C-alpha positions as semicolon CSV with decimal commas, in nm:
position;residue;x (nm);y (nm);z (nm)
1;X;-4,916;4,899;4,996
2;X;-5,229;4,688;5,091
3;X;-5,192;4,471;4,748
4;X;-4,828;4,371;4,780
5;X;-4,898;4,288;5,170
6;X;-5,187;4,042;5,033
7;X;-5,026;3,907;4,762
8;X;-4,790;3,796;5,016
9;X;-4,980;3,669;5,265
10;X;-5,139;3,496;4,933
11;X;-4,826;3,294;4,788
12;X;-4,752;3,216;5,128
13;X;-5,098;3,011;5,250
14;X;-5,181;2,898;4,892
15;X;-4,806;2,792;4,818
16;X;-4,542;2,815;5,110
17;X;-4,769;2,680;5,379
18;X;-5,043;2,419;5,194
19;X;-4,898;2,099;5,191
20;X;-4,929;1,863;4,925
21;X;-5,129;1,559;5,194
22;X;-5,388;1,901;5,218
23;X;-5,460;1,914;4,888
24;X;-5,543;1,572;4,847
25;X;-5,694;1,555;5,125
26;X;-5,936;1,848;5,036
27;X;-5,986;1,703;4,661
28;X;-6,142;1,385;4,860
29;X;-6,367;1,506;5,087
30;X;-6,440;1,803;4,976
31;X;-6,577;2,057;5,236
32;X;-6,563;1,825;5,487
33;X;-6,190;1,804;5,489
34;X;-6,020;1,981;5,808
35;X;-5,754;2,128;5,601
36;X;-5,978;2,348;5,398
37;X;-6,044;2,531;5,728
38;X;-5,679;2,495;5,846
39;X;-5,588;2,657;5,532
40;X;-5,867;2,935;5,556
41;X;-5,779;3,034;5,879
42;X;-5,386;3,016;5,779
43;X;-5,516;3,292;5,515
44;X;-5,684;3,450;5,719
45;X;-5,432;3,536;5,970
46;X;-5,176;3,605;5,707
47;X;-5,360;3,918;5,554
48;X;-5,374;4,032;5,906
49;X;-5,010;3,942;6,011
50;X;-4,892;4,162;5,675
51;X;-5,159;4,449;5,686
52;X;-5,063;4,481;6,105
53;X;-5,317;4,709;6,142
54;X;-5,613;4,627;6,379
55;X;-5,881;4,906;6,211
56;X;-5,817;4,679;5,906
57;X;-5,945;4,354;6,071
58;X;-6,229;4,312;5,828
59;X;-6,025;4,302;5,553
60;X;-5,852;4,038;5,662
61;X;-6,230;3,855;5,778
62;X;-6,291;3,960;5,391
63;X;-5,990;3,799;5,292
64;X;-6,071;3,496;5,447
65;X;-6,428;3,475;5,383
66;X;-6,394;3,503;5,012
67;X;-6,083;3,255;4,989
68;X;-6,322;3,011;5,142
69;X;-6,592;3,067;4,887
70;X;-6,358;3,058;4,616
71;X;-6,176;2,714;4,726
72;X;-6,534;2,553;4,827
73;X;-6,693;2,664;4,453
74;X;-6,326;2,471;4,298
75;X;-6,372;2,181;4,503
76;X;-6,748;2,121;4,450
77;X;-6,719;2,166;4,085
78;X;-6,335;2,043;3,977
79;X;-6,300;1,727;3,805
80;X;-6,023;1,524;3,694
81;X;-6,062;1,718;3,316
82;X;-6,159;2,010;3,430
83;X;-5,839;2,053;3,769
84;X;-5,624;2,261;3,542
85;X;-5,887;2,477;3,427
86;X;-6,027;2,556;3,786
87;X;-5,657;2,588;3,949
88;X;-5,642;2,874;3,729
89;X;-5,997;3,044;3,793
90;X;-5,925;2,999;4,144
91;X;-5,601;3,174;4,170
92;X;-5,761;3,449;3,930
93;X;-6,047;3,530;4,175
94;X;-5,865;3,539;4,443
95;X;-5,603;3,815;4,241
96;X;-5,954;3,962;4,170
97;X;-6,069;4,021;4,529
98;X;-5,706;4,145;4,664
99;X;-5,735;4,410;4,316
100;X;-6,137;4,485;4,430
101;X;-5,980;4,572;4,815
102;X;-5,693;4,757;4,659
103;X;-5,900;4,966;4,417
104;X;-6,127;5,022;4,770
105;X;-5,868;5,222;4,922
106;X;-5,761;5,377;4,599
107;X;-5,406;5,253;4,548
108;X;-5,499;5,158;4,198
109;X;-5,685;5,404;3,890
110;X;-5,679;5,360;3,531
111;X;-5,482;5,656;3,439
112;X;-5,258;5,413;3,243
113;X;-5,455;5,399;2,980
114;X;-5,432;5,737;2,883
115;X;-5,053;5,631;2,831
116;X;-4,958;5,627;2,468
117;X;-4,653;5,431;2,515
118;X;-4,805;5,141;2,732
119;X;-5,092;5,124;2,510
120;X;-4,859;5,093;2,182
121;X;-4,662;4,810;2,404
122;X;-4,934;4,603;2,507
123;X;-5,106;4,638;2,100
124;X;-4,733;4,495;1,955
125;X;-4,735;4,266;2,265
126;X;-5,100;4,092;2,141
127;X;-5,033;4,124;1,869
128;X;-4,713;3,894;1,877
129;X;-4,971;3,616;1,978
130;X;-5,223;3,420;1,837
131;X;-5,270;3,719;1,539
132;X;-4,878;3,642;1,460
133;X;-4,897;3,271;1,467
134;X;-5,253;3,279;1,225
135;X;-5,018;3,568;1,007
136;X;-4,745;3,267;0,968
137;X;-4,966;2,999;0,914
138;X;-5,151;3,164;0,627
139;X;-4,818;3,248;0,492
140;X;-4,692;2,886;0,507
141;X;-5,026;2,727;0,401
142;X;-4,875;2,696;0,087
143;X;-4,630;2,442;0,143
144;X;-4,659;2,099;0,297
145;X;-4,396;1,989;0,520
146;X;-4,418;1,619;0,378
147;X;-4,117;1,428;0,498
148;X;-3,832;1,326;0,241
149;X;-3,726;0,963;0,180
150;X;-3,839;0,594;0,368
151;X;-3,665;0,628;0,652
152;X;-3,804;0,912;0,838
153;X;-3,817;0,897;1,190
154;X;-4,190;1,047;1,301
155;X;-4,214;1,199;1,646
156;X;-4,509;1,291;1,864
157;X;-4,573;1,613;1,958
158;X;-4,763;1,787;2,199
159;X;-5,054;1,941;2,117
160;X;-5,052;2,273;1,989
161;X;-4,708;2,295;2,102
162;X;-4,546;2,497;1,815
163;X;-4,830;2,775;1,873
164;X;-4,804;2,842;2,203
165;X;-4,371;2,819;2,155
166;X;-4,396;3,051;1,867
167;X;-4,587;3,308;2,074
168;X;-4,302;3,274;2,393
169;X;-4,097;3,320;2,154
170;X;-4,218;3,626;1,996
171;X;-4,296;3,814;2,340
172;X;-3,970;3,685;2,462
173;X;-3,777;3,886;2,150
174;X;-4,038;4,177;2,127
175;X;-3,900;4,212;2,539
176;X;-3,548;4,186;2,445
177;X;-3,524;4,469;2,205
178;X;-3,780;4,677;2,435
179;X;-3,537;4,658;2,675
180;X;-3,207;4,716;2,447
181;X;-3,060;4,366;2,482
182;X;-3,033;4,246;2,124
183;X;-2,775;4,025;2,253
184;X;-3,087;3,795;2,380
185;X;-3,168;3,743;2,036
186;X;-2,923;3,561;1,954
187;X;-2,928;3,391;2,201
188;X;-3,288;3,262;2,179
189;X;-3,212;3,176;1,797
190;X;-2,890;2,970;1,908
191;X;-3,103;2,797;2,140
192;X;-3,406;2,673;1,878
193;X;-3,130;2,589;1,654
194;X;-2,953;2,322;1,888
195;X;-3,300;2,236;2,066
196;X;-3,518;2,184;1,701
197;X;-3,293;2,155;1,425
198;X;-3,047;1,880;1,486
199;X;-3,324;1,650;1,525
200;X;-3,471;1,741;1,220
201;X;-3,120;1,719;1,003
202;X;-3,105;1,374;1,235
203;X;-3,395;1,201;1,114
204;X;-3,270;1,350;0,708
205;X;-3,641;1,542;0,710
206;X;-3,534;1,845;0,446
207;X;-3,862;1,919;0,353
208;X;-3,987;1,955;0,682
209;X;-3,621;2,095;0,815
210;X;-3,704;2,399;0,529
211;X;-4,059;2,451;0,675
212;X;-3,992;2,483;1,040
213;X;-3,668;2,747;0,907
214;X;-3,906;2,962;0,731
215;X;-4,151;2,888;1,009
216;X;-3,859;3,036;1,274
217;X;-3,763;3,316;1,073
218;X;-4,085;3,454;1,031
219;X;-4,174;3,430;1,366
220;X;-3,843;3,614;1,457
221;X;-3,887;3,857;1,202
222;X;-4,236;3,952;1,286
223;X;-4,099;4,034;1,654
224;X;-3,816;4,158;1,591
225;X;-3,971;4,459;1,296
226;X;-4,282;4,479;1,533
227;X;-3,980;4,566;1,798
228;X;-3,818;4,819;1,573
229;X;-4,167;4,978;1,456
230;X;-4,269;5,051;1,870
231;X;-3,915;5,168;1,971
């Protein structure tokens, strides 16, 4: 399968084979930097080391071509706020152009989405994310989880950090029962428990030890009935 022999030859020159020194190296000078064309080329012959075919020499010349473009566009337009971002647009286009070759010689279609059952998975699935985490914040506007007493201990927290570990935690249950293993479950509520609430009963927070249990339960509850409802 062309796309799995890509991917490959993918994680291997963008991951396996790119050192560290080459990426720094690239962020500082750019398209002038040696490495950007030692990695290219490293690409390049990768796609055509996995595909082993020598009618399919363009597509590894495609391969390379666009992995250039891709990796010159990051580095000309990357910043220091902005790295994160463009790591990720990078490694999507270049997901995008093995998926455009793949689709060329037909070993992808869309007759998946005339699947009923996938459909109804990947609906409970979204909606486990940010609709969920809007659903239990509306339900928890209500209260305030004002901290109890003088002697509170106040911790940071990273930003938007209970969103995005509400919806992990969500999918991560909604997979569990999808897959008949209630038993991981439990075992992601045993693990909040130690990991969130003995801090909180630590720093003597009830109000706020109340709110993030209500918090958890919804959150748990809401995966685990959306679970239920698609099996």
């Amino acid at each position: 399968m062309i796309f799995i022999k890509l991917i490959l030859a993918h994680l291997l020159g963008d991951f396996v084979l790119q050192p560290d020194s080459w990426v720094a190296d690239k962020e500082n000078h750019k398209l002038k930097s040696k490495f950007l064309y030692f990695h290219i080329l490293i690409h390049t012959v990768l796609s055509f080391v996995f595909l082993w075919d020598a009618a399919l020499w363009w597509v590894a010349a495609l391969v390379g071509v666009s992995h250039y473009m891709i990796d010159a566009a990051k580095l000309r337009f990357q910043n220091v706020k902005t790295k994160k971002r463009w790591f990720f647009i990078d490694q999507l286009l270049h997901v995008l152009v093995i998926l455009g070759i793949s689709f060329y010689f037909g070993e992808f279609n869309f007759s998946f989405l005339k699947n009923q059952e996938f459909l109804k998975i990947i609906m409970a699935a979204l909606l486990l994310t940010t609709p969920a985490s809007i659903f239990i914040k509306i339900l928890l506007s209500s209260w305030t989880p004002a901290p109890d007493g003088p002697n509170n201990i106040q911790t940071e927290s990273l930003t938007s950090a209970g969103k995005y570990i509400g919806i992990l935690e969500r999918l991560l249950v909604f997979t569990f029962i999808m897959v008949n293993h209630w038993e991981g479950v439990g075992f992601m509520v045993a693990a909040k428990s130690v990991f969130r609430f003995s801090d909180l009963a630590q720093a003597k927070q009830r109000k706020l030890t109340e709110y993030v249990l209500i918090g958890t339960l919804l959150s748990f509850g809401l995966a685990v009935l959306t679970g239920i409802i698609i099996k």
